[in-house]
PDB file of C-alpha atoms in Angstrom:
ATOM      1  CA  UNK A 202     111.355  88.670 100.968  1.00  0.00           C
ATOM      2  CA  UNK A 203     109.660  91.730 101.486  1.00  0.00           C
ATOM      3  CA  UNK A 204     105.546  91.868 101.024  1.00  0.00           C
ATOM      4  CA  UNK A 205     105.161  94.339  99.207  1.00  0.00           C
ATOM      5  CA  UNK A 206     103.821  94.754  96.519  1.00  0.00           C
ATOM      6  CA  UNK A 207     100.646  93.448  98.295  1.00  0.00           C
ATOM      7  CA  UNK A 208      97.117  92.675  96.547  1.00  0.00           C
ATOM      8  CA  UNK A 209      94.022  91.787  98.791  1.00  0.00           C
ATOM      9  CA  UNK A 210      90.817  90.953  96.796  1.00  0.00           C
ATOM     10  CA  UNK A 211      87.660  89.858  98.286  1.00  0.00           C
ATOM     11  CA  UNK A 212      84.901  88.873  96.080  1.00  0.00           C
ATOM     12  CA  UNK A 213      81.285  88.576  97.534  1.00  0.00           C
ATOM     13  CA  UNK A 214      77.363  88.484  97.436  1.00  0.00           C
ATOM     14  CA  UNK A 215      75.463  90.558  96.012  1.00  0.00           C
ATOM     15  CA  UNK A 216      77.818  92.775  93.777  1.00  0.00           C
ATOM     16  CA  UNK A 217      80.229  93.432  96.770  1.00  0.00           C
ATOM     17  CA  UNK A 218      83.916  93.397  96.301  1.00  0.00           C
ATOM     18  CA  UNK A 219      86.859  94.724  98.139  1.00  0.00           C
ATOM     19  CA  UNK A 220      90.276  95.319  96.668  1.00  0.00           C
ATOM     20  CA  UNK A 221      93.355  96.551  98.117  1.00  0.00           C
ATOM     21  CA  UNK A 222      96.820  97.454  96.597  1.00  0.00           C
ATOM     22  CA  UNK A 223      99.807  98.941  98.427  1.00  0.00           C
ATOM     23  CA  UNK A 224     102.768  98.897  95.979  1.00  0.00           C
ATOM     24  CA  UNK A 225     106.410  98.778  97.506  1.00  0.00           C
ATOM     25  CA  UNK A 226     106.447 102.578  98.463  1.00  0.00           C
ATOM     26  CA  UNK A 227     103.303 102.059 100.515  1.00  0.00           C
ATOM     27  CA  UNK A 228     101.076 104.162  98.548  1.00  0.00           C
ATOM     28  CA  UNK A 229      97.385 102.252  98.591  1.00  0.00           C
ATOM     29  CA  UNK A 230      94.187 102.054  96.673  1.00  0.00           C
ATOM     30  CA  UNK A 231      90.958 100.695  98.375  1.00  0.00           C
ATOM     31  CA  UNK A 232      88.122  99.929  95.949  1.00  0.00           C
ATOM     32  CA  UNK A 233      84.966  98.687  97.628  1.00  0.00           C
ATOM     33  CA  UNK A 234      81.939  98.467  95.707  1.00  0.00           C
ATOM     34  CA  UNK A 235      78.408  97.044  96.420  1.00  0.00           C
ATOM     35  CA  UNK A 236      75.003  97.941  95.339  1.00  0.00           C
ATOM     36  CA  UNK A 237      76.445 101.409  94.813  1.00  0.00           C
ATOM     37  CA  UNK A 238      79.481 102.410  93.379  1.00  0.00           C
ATOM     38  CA  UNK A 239      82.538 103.925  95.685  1.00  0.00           C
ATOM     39  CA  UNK A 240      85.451 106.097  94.582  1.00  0.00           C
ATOM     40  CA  UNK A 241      88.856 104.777  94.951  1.00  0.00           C
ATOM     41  CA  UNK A 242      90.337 105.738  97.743  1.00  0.00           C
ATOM     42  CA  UNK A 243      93.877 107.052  97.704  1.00  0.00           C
ATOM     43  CA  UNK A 244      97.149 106.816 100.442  1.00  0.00           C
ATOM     44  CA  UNK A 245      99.962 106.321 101.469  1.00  0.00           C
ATOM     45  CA  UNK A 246     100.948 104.053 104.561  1.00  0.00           C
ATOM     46  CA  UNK A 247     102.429 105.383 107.655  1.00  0.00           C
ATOM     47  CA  UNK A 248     105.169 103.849 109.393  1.00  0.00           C
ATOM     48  CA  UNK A 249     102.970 102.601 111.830  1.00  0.00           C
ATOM     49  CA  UNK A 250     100.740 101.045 109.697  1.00  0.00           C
ATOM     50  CA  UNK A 251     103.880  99.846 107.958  1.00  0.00           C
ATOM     51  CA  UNK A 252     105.374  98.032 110.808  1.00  0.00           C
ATOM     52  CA  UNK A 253     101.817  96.883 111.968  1.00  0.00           C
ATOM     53  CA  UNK A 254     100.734  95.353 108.670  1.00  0.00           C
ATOM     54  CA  UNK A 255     104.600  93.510 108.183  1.00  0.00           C
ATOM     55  CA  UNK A 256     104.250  92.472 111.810  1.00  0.00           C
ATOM     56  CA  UNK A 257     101.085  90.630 111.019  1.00  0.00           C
ATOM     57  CA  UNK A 258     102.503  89.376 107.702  1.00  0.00           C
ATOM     58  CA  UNK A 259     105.241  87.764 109.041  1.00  0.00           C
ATOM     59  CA  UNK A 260     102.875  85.686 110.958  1.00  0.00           C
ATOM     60  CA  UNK A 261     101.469  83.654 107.932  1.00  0.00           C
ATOM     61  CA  UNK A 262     103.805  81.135 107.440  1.00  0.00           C
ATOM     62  CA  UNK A 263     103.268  78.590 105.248  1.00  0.00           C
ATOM     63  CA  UNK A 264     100.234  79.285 102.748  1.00  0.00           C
ATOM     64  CA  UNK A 265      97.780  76.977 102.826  1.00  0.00           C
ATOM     65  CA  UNK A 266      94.108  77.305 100.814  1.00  0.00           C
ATOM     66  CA  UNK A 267      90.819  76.949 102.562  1.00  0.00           C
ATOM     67  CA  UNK A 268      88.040  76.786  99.847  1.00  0.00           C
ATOM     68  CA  UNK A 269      84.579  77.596 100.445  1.00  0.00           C
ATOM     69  CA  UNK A 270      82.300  74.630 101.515  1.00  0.00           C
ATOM     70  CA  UNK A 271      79.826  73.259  98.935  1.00  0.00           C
ATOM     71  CA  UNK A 272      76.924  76.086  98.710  1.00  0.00           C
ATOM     72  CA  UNK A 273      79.070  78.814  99.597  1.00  0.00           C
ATOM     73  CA  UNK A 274      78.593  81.604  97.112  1.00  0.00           C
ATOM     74  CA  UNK A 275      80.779  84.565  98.095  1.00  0.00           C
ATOM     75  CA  UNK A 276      83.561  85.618 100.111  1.00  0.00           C
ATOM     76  CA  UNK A 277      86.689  84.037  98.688  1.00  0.00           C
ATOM     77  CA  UNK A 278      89.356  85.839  99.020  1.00  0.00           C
ATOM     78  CA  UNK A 279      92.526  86.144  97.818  1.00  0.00           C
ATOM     79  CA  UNK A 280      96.080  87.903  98.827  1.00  0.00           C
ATOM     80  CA  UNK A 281      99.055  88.260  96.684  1.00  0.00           C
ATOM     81  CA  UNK A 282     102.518  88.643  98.747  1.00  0.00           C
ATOM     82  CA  UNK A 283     105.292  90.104  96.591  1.00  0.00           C
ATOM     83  CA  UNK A 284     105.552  90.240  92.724  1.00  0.00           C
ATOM     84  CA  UNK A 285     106.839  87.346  90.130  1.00  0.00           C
ATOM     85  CA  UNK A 286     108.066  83.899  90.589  1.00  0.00           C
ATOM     86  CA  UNK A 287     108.180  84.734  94.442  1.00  0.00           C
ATOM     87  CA  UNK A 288     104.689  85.921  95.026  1.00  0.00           C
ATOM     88  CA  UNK A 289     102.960  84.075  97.815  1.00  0.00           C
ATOM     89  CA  UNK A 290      99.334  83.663  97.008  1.00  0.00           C
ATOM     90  CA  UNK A 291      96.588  82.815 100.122  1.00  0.00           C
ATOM     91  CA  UNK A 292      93.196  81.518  98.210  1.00  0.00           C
ATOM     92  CA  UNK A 293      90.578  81.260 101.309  1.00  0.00           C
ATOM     93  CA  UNK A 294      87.468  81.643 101.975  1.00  0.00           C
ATOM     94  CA  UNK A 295      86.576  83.795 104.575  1.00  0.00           C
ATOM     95  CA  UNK A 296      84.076  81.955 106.601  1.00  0.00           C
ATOM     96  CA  UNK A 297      87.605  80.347 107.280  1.00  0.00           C
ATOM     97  CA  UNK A 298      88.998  83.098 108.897  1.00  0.00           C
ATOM     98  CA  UNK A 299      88.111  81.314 112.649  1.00  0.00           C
ATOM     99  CA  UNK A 300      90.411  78.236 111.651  1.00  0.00           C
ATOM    100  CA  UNK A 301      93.588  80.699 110.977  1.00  0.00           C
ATOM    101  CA  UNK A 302      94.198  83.320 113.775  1.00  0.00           C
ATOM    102  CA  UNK A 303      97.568  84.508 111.731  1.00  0.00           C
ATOM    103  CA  UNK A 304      95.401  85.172 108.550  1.00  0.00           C
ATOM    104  CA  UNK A 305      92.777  86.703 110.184  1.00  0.00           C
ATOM    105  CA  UNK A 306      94.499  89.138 112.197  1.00  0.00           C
ATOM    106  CA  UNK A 307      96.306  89.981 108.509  1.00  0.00           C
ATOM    107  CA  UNK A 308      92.649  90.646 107.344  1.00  0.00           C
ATOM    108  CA  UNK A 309      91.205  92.701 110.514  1.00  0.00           C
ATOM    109  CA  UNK A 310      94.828  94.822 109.740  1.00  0.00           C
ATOM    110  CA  UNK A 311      93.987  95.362 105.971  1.00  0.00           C
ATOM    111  CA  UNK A 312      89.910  96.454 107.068  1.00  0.00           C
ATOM    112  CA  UNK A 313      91.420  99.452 108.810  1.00  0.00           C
ATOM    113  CA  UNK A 314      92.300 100.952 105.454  1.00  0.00           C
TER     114      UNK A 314
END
């Protein structure tokens, strides 16, 4: 199954939110917003970044969800593999990010965009 379509959403404190789309072409959309707002911002993937990002994604394997502790009032996150009755969906929170090398180097791919 390929992974794309791919959705990343990240939803945080404070107003911040970071959402990115790369459809099966590779075009992208990053929309970050905080206290101030942020134009979308517009590409299309190399084939670098294309092999980089499927290298990483092939390193998932099985999804898993790591919820935010009790107190916890931001960062969950949330990435969408594929499109349909195949998606793959990863629910985490971030602060769990330590406990999953394979997700986070998925993450520290999608933050170069």
């Amino acid at each position: 199954m390929s992974p794309f379509p791919l959705s990343y959403r990240v939803v945080g404190e404070d107003d911040y939110m970071l959402e990115i789309s790369i459809d099966t072409a590779g075009a992208f959309v990053v929309n970050r917003g905080d206290h101030t707002s942020h134009e979308p911002r517009h590409g299309r993937l190399s084939s670098q970044q294309r092999d980089d990002l499927s290298a990483v994604l092939r390193g998932l394997g099985e999804r898993r969800e790591y919820p935010a502790p009790a107190g916890a009032a931001g960062f969950l996150a949330e990435l969408t593999l594929g499109e349909g009755a195949e998606a793959q969906v990863y629910r985490f929170w971030e602060g769990a990010l330590d406990e999953e090398p394979a997700l986070k180097a998925v993450v520290r791919e999608l933050a170069l965009f």
